[in-house]
Tab-separated table of C-alpha atoms in Angstrom:
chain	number	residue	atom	x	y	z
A	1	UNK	CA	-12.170	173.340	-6.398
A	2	UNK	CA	-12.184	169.981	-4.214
A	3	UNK	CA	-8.194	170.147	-3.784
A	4	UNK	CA	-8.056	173.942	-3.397
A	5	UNK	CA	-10.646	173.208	-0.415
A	6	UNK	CA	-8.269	170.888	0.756
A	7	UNK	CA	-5.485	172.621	0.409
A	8	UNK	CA	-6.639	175.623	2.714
A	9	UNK	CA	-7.992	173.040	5.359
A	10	UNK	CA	-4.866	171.428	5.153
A	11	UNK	CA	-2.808	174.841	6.019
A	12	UNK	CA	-5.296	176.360	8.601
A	13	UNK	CA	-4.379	172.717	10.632
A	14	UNK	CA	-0.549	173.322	9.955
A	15	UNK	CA	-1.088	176.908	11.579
A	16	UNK	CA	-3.282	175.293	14.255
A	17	UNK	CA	-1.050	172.955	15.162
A	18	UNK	CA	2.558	175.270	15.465
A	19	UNK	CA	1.331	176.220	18.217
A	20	UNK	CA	1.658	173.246	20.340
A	21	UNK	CA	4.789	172.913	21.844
A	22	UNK	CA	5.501	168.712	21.531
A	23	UNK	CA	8.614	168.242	23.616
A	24	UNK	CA	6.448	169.576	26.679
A	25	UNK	CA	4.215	166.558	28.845
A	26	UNK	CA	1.573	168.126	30.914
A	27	UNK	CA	1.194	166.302	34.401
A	28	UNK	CA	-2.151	166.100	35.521
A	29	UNK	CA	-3.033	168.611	38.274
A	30	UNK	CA	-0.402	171.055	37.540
A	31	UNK	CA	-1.717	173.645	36.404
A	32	UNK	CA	-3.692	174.089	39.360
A	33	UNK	CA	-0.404	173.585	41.900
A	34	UNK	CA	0.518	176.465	43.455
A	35	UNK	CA	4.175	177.034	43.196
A	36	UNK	CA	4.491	178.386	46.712
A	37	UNK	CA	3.863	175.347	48.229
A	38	UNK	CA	5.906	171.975	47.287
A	39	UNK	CA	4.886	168.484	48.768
A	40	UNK	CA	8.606	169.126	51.138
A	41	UNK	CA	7.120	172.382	52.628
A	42	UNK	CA	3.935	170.819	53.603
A	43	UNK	CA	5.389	167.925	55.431
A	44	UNK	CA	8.226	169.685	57.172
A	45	UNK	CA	6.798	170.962	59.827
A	46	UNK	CA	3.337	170.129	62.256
A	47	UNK	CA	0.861	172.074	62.623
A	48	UNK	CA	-0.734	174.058	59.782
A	49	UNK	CA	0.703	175.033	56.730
A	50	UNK	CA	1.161	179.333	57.034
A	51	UNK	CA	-0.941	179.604	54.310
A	52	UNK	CA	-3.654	177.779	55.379
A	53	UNK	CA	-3.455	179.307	58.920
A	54	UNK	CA	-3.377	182.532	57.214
A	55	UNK	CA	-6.510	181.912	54.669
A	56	UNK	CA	-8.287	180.074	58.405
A	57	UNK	CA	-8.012	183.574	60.267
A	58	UNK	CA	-9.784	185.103	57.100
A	59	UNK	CA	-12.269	182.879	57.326
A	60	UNK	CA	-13.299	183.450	60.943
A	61	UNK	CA	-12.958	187.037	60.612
A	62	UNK	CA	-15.152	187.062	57.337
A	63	UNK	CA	-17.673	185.117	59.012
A	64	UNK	CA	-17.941	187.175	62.254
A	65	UNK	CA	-18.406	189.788	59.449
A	66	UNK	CA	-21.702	188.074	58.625
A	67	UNK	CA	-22.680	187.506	62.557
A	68	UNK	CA	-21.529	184.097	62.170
A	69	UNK	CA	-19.594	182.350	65.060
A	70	UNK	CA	-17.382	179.940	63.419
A	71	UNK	CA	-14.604	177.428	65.808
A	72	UNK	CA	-12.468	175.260	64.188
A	73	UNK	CA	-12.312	172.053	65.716
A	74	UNK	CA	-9.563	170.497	64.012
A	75	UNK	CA	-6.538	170.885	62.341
A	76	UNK	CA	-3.222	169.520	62.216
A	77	UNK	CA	-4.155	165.777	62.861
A	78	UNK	CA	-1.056	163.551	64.404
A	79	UNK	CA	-0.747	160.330	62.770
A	80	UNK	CA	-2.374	159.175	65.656
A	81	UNK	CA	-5.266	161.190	65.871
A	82	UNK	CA	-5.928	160.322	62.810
A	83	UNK	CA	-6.161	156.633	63.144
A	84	UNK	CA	-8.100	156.883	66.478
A	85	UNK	CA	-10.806	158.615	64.302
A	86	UNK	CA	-10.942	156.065	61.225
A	87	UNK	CA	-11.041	153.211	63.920
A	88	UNK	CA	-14.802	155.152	64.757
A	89	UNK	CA	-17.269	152.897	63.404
A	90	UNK	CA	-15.175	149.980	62.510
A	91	UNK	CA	-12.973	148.721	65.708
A	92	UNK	CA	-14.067	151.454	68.313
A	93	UNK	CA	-17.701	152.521	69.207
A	94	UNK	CA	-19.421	155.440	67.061
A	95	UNK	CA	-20.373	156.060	63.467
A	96	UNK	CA	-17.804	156.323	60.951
A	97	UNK	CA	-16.327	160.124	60.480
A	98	UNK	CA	-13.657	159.627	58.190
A	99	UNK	CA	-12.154	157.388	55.153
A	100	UNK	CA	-8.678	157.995	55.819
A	101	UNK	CA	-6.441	156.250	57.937
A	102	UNK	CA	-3.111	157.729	58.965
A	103	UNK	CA	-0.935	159.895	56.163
A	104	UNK	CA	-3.938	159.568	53.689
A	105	UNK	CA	-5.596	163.001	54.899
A	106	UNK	CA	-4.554	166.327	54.136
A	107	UNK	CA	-5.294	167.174	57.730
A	108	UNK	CA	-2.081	165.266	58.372
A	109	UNK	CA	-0.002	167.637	56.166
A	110	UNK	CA	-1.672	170.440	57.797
A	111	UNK	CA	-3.446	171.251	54.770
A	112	UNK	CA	-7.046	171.138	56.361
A	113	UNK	CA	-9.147	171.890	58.648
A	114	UNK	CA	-13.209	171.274	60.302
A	115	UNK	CA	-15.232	173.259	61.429
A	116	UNK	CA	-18.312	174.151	63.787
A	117	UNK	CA	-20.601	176.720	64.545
A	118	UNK	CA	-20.991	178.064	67.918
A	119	UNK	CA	-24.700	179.064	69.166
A	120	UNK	CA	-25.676	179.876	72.785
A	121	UNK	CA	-26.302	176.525	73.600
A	122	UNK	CA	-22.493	175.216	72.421
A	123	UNK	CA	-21.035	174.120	69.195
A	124	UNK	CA	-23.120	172.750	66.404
A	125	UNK	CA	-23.085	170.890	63.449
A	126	UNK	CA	-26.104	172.013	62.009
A	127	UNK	CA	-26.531	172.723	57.934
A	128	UNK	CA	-30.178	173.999	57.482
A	129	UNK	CA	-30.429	176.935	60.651
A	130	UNK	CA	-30.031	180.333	59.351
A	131	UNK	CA	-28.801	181.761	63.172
A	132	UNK	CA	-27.650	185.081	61.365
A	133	UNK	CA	-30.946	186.052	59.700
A	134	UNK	CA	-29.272	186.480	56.180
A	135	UNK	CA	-31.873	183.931	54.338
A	136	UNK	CA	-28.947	181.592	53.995
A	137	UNK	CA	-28.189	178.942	56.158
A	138	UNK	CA	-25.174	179.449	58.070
A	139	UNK	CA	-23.080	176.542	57.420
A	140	UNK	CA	-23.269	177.382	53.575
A	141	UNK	CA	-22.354	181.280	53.768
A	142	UNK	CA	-19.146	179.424	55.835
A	143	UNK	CA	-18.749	177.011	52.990
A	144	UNK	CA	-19.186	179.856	50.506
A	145	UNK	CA	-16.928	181.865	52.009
A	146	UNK	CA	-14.331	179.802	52.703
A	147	UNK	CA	-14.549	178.525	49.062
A	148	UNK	CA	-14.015	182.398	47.886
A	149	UNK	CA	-11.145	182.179	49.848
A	150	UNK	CA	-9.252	179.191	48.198
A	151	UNK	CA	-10.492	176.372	50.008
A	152	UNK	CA	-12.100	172.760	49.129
A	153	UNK	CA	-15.175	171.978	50.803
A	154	UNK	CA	-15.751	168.475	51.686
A	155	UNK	CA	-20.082	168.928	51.148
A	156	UNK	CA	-19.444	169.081	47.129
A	157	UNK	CA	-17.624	165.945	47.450
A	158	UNK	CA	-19.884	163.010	45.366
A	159	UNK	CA	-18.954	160.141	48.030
A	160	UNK	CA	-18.711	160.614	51.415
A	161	UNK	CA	-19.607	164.557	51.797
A	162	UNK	CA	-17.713	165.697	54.573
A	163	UNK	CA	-19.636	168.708	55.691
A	164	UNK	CA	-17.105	170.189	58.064
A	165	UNK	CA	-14.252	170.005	56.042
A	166	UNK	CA	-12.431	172.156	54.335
A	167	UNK	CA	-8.759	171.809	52.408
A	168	UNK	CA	-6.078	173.532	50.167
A	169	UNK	CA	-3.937	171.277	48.338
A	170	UNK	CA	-2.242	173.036	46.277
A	171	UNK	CA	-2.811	170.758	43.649
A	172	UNK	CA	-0.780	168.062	45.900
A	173	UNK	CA	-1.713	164.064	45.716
A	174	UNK	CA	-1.590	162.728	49.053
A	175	UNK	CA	0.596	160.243	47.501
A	176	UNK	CA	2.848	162.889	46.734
A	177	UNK	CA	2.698	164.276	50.593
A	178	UNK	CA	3.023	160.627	51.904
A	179	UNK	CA	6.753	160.273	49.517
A	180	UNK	CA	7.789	163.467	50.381
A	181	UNK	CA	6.906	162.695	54.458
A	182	UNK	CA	8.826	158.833	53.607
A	183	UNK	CA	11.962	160.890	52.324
A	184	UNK	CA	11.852	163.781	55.357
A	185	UNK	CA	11.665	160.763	57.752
């Protein structure tokens, strides 16, 4: 009985295993890339990627939907830019706003972008008001929103939750956006 018991486990783990195709390597993070954007066609141009212009013009007309007034205040961030704003904190005055230093944001692929929202007294940064009425604070109906749409937001990050942020990578590193920028330059 022992090595008839044996015998079937041994050919329900034969079938189990024909599935698996061994000559293929799975690279981490791609299944998640999306095949209509390589590392090259995110670096070749500045400004936004199309996509990510396309999904941002959802976004603001979803929220304006909902009564929300949305602005984006960045984008596309020059190399420069971008290094002006990681000096904040550390070699110019101000708190610190950012981690990454030149080529090390997807903001400098033109794969993200902030955001604010706009009240009648000007542009805030505020997470808690609920300026629409819905029940929901504003700044998380934007963040679910632009979530449904495709994008990252920076406030479920663990470290550093970067509350106006929002990205599509397209299951791109930035190490592979900084090689592909190296070779385009």
């Amino acid at each position: 009985m022992y090595q008839l018991l044996m015998f079937v486990l041994l050919v329900a783990c034969l079938v189990a295993f024909s599935h698996i195709n061994w000559n293929e390597s799975e690279v981490p993070g791609e299944a998640e890339r999306d095949p209509l954007v390589s590392a090259e066609d995110a670096v070749a141009e500045e400004g936004l990627h199309p996509l990510v212009e396309e999904a941002k013009e959802e976004l603001l007309q979803r929220a304006s939907d909902r009564d929300i007034n949305v602005v984006i205040t960045e984008g596309y961030r020059s190399p420069e830019r971008q290094d002006e704003l990681y000096a904040r904190g550390r070699t110019a005055d101000g708190d610190v706003v950012t981690n990454a230093s030149a080529g090390e944001s997807y903001h400098n692929y033109g794969l993200a972008i902030d955001y604010a929202l706009e009240t009648e007294d000007g542009l805030v940064w505020d997470i808690e008001t609920d300026f629409n009425g819905s029940g929901e604070a504003d700044w998380l109906e934007v963040a679910e929103i632009a979530k449904d749409i495709g994008f990252e937001w920076g406030g479920d990050w663990s470290s550093f939750r970067d509350y106006p942020h929002l990205q599509m990578t397209f299951g791109l590193s930035i190490q592979e956006l900084q090689q592909a920028k190296q070779q385009l330059d």
